[in-house]
Structures are given as C-alpha cells and as structure tokens.
mmCIF file of C-alpha atoms in Angstrom:
data_model
loop_
_atom_site.group_PDB
_atom_site.id
_atom_site.type_symbol
_atom_site.label_atom_id
_atom_site.label_comp_id
_atom_site.label_asym_id
_atom_site.label_seq_id
_atom_site.Cartn_x
_atom_site.Cartn_y
_atom_site.Cartn_z
ATOM 1 C CA MET A 58 67.138 72.780 110.327
ATOM 2 C CA ASN A 59 69.288 71.169 113.366
ATOM 3 C CA LYS A 60 72.900 70.884 112.311
ATOM 4 C CA GLU A 61 73.831 68.324 115.166
ATOM 5 C CA THR A 62 70.546 66.383 114.050
ATOM 6 C CA LEU A 63 72.392 66.145 110.520
ATOM 7 C CA LYS A 64 75.775 65.199 112.650
ATOM 8 C CA LYS A 65 74.257 62.276 114.161
ATOM 9 C CA ASN A 66 72.357 60.969 111.358
ATOM 10 C CA LEU A 67 75.666 61.232 109.175
ATOM 11 C CA ARG A 68 77.715 57.703 109.282
ATOM 12 C CA GLU A 69 81.288 57.462 109.030
ATOM 13 C CA ILE A 70 82.908 55.042 107.244
ATOM 14 C CA PRO A 71 86.732 54.618 107.912
ATOM 15 C CA ASP A 72 89.682 53.478 105.088
ATOM 16 C CA PHE A 73 86.785 53.850 102.263
ATOM 17 C CA PRO A 74 87.175 53.867 99.251
ATOM 18 C CA ILE A 75 91.005 53.172 100.398
ATOM 19 C CA PRO A 76 92.917 52.964 103.602
ATOM 20 C CA GLY A 77 93.275 56.598 105.540
ATOM 21 C CA ILE A 78 90.374 58.076 104.140
ATOM 22 C CA LEU A 79 87.578 58.645 106.245
ATOM 23 C CA PHE A 80 84.255 58.223 104.171
ATOM 24 C CA TYR A 81 80.805 60.253 105.158
ATOM 25 C CA ASP A 82 78.248 58.402 103.818
ATOM 26 C CA VAL A 83 74.986 61.279 103.424
ATOM 27 C CA THR A 84 72.430 58.211 102.638
ATOM 28 C CA THR A 85 71.819 58.198 106.334
ATOM 29 C CA LEU A 86 70.725 61.749 105.943
ATOM 30 C CA PHE A 87 68.532 60.429 102.770
ATOM 31 C CA LYS A 88 66.707 57.833 104.616
ATOM 32 C CA ASN A 89 65.429 59.757 107.845
ATOM 33 C CA ALA A 90 62.704 61.609 106.966
ATOM 34 C CA GLU A 91 63.441 64.585 109.168
ATOM 35 C CA CYS A 92 67.234 65.467 108.034
ATOM 36 C CA LEU A 93 65.738 64.778 104.762
ATOM 37 C CA GLN A 94 62.402 67.280 105.240
ATOM 38 C CA GLY A 95 65.183 69.275 107.140
ATOM 39 C CA MET A 96 67.390 69.694 104.285
ATOM 40 C CA ILE A 97 64.979 70.542 101.183
ATOM 41 C CA ASP A 98 63.104 73.100 103.174
ATOM 42 C CA GLU A 99 66.701 74.783 104.093
ATOM 43 C CA LEU A 100 67.809 75.024 100.939
ATOM 44 C CA TYR A 101 64.723 76.084 99.483
ATOM 45 C CA GLU A 102 64.846 79.168 102.137
ATOM 46 C CA MET A 103 68.078 79.880 100.881
ATOM 47 C CA TYR A 104 67.125 80.285 97.083
ATOM 48 C CA LYS A 105 63.593 80.779 96.969
ATOM 49 C CA ASP A 106 64.013 84.056 95.818
ATOM 50 C CA ARG A 107 67.199 83.363 93.365
ATOM 51 C CA GLY A 108 65.219 83.460 90.085
ATOM 52 C CA ILE A 109 66.383 79.658 90.180
ATOM 53 C CA THR A 110 65.402 78.623 86.834
ATOM 54 C CA LYS A 111 67.543 75.286 86.180
ATOM 55 C CA VAL A 112 69.033 72.866 88.892
ATOM 56 C CA VAL A 113 72.113 70.589 88.120
ATOM 57 C CA GLY A 114 72.608 67.927 90.341
ATOM 58 C CA ILE A 115 76.033 66.380 89.993
ATOM 59 C CA GLU A 116 76.171 62.456 89.771
ATOM 60 C CA SER A 117 75.195 60.093 91.726
ATOM 61 C CA ARG A 118 73.920 61.840 94.828
ATOM 62 C CA GLY A 119 73.724 65.431 93.827
ATOM 63 C CA PHE A 120 70.405 64.014 91.782
ATOM 64 C CA ILE A 121 68.565 63.145 95.110
ATOM 65 C CA LEU A 122 68.097 66.595 96.381
ATOM 66 C CA GLY A 123 68.977 68.563 93.840
ATOM 67 C CA GLY A 124 65.317 67.280 91.818
ATOM 68 C CA ALA A 125 63.236 67.395 95.061
ATOM 69 C CA LEU A 126 64.698 70.866 95.562
ATOM 70 C CA ALA A 127 64.259 71.491 91.617
ATOM 71 C CA ALA A 128 60.874 70.420 92.100
ATOM 72 C CA ARG A 129 60.334 72.683 95.484
ATOM 73 C CA LEU A 130 61.532 75.703 93.357
ATOM 74 C CA GLY A 131 59.934 75.200 90.161
ATOM 75 C CA ALA A 132 62.596 75.135 87.704
ATOM 76 C CA GLY A 133 64.428 72.675 86.163
ATOM 77 C CA PHE A 134 66.148 69.743 86.915
ATOM 78 C CA ILE A 135 69.773 68.927 84.419
ATOM 79 C CA MET A 136 71.872 65.798 85.084
ATOM 80 C CA ALA A 137 75.609 66.482 84.853
ATOM 81 C CA ARG A 138 76.862 62.738 84.371
ATOM 82 C CA LYS A 139 79.945 60.867 83.546
ATOM 83 C CA PRO A 140 80.666 60.528 79.362
ATOM 84 C CA GLY A 141 78.327 57.617 78.086
ATOM 85 C CA LYS A 142 75.501 57.820 80.043
ATOM 86 C CA LEU A 143 73.946 61.149 78.866
ATOM 87 C CA PRO A 144 71.485 59.816 75.514
ATOM 88 C CA ALA A 145 71.764 63.102 73.147
ATOM 89 C CA GLU A 146 74.580 65.132 71.995
ATOM 90 C CA VAL A 147 76.367 67.199 74.971
ATOM 91 C CA VAL A 148 79.166 69.532 76.303
ATOM 92 C CA GLU A 149 81.545 68.414 78.500
ATOM 93 C CA GLU A 150 84.551 69.572 81.030
ATOM 94 C CA THR A 151 87.572 67.797 81.338
ATOM 95 C CA TYR A 152 89.100 68.223 84.428
ATOM 96 C CA ALA A 153 92.264 67.168 86.892
ATOM 97 C CA LYS A 154 92.186 64.764 89.566
ATOM 98 C CA GLU A 155 94.316 63.756 91.893
ATOM 99 C CA TYR A 156 94.814 60.380 90.007
ATOM 100 C CA GLY A 157 94.496 61.729 86.525
ATOM 101 C CA THR A 158 91.421 63.050 84.717
ATOM 102 C CA ASP A 159 87.799 63.219 84.967
ATOM 103 C CA THR A 160 84.970 64.559 82.497
ATOM 104 C CA ILE A 161 81.950 65.790 83.261
ATOM 105 C CA GLN A 162 79.202 66.367 81.129
ATOM 106 C CA ILE A 163 75.452 67.467 80.527
ATOM 107 C CA HIS A 164 72.989 67.903 77.432
ATOM 108 C CA LYS A 165 73.919 71.158 75.144
ATOM 109 C CA ASP A 166 70.338 71.519 74.949
ATOM 110 C CA ALA A 167 70.389 71.863 78.600
ATOM 111 C CA ILE A 168 71.168 75.724 79.501
ATOM 112 C CA ASN A 169 71.054 78.618 78.139
ATOM 113 C CA GLU A 170 71.367 82.037 78.283
ATOM 114 C CA ASN A 171 68.284 83.348 80.145
ATOM 115 C CA ASP A 172 68.878 80.914 83.235
ATOM 116 C CA VAL A 173 69.372 81.508 86.554
ATOM 117 C CA VAL A 174 71.265 77.714 87.663
ATOM 118 C CA LEU A 175 71.883 76.127 91.054
ATOM 119 C CA LEU A 176 74.655 73.579 91.237
ATOM 120 C CA HIS A 177 74.178 71.078 93.912
ATOM 121 C CA ASP A 178 76.437 68.099 94.782
ATOM 122 C CA ASP A 179 76.402 66.404 98.379
ATOM 123 C CA LEU A 180 80.253 67.092 99.480
ATOM 124 C CA LEU A 181 82.904 69.647 98.852
ATOM 125 C CA ALA A 182 86.024 67.616 99.267
ATOM 126 C CA THR A 183 88.580 69.335 96.777
ATOM 127 C CA GLY A 184 86.124 71.199 94.539
ATOM 128 C CA GLY A 185 87.884 69.593 91.391
ATOM 129 C CA THR A 186 84.138 68.399 90.014
ATOM 130 C CA MET A 187 81.947 70.798 91.106
ATOM 131 C CA ALA A 188 84.286 73.784 89.902
ATOM 132 C CA ALA A 189 84.758 71.889 85.989
ATOM 133 C CA THR A 190 80.887 71.796 86.383
ATOM 134 C CA TYR A 191 80.867 75.365 87.324
ATOM 135 C CA ARG A 192 82.753 76.100 83.885
ATOM 136 C CA LEU A 193 80.223 73.698 82.319
ATOM 137 C CA VAL A 194 77.269 75.590 82.906
ATOM 138 C CA LYS A 195 79.399 79.389 82.282
ATOM 139 C CA ARG A 196 79.780 78.263 78.768
ATOM 140 C CA CYS A 197 76.282 77.416 78.477
ATOM 141 C CA ARG A 198 76.005 81.144 78.764
ATOM 142 C CA ALA A 199 74.025 81.077 82.156
ATOM 143 C CA LYS A 200 73.087 84.664 83.748
ATOM 144 C CA GLN A 201 74.050 83.432 86.684
ATOM 145 C CA ALA A 202 75.265 80.159 88.778
ATOM 146 C CA PHE A 203 75.112 78.934 92.480
ATOM 147 C CA VAL A 204 77.004 76.135 94.379
ATOM 148 C CA ASN A 205 75.288 74.674 97.086
ATOM 149 C CA PHE A 206 76.459 71.676 98.931
ATOM 150 C CA VAL A 207 75.259 69.176 101.907
ATOM 151 C CA ILE A 208 78.811 69.181 103.142
ATOM 152 C CA GLU A 209 81.661 70.856 103.440
ATOM 153 C CA LEU A 210 85.317 69.528 104.210
ATOM 154 C CA LYS A 211 86.761 71.994 105.621
ATOM 155 C CA ALA A 212 89.799 71.106 106.345
ATOM 156 C CA LEU A 213 90.473 69.853 102.190
ATOM 157 C CA ASN A 214 90.209 73.746 101.080
ATOM 158 C CA GLY A 215 87.420 72.878 98.054
ATOM 159 C CA ARG A 216 86.680 76.541 98.158
ATOM 160 C CA LYS A 217 89.826 77.793 96.779
ATOM 161 C CA SER A 218 88.900 75.769 93.408
ATOM 162 C CA PHE A 219 85.907 78.661 92.589
ATOM 163 C CA ALA A 220 86.807 82.221 91.942
ATOM 164 C CA ASP A 221 86.089 84.756 95.001
ATOM 165 C CA ASP A 222 82.556 85.694 93.039
ATOM 166 C CA VAL A 223 81.625 82.562 92.810
ATOM 167 C CA GLU A 224 78.656 81.579 95.839
ATOM 168 C CA VAL A 225 79.509 78.880 97.677
ATOM 169 C CA THR A 226 77.207 78.201 100.474
ATOM 170 C CA THR A 227 76.784 74.323 102.157
ATOM 171 C CA LEU A 228 74.426 73.017 105.268
ATOM 172 C CA LEU A 229 77.202 71.189 107.218
ATOM 173 C CA GLN A 230 80.537 72.027 107.532
ATOM 174 C CA LEU A 231 83.256 69.425 109.275
#
C-alpha cells in the first residue's frame, strides 16, 4: 500500500470536536476502494502467519477493518464496546481519560487461554482506550495479543501507554 495514497485520501478537519484539535477522518480511506483494499491487504500480510484466532475491533471505526481482517485471516471477530451495548454477560476495564474516566467491555465468553488476539482501531492518539482493551484481553487469559492501528499520531506519544513487550504496529504515522 502506498503511504502517500493513504495520506492524500485522509481528510483533516480542524477544530473538531473542539477548537484546537485537528481531527483525522478515516472515513475517506474507507470510501476509497483502492485505500480500503490496500489497507486490508497490508494488514493481512502483517498478521497472516501469527496464528490469529480472534480480532478485537474497538467501537466503532475499529469494527470496519477489524471485521474485514478477521474474515480474511479466518479468525473470529469481537466487538469492544462502551457500556450498555453488548447483550450478554461482559467483562470490563475502566480507564482514565483527559476529562474523567471511561469503560470498555467485551463479552465474558469472547476470549480464552487458547486465543491469539489482534486488537485493532483506527487511530493511536494517547492510547488510553486501546491500552484498557489490551489489559481486558490479557485478563481474559489470551495466549498472546498484538495491537494495531491504521494511523499513529506520533507527537501524542500513545505508544508509552503500552509496556515495551507489547507489539504495536501502524500503517501510517503522522
């Protein structure tokens, strides 16, 4: 996948959701067939030999490539969601954010000790949500877990949210 093609098709929205924030809109990457296929192909190549049994997509943009990649890898797909969205018994992890706390949940029976899990989301900024989801997956006794994002905002140092032994990969660093 050509990184310049991704950059060219990524929409930047200034002052969203609040003044001073430059928002990177990945929906423009998803609507472009070349970008979408290229991202799926590249992610597949990165993880095809890792023994992935489950892909966890984080609400909500992580569902798009996460689901497509799970199907391509022959793995199951798990949704990590905010409270009140999953119908069966859940396990959860609460984490600190800039302006308070938030919680992420998965179904209690989603992951077991035989699973090799790939966690996927669209953007690595500060890393809080993904780090909480990673801790949740590890609490579920996953054999191994990998972390992946489409985009990493390097200036925000989101990688520092993960221990050194956690493999974090991205398709595009900005």
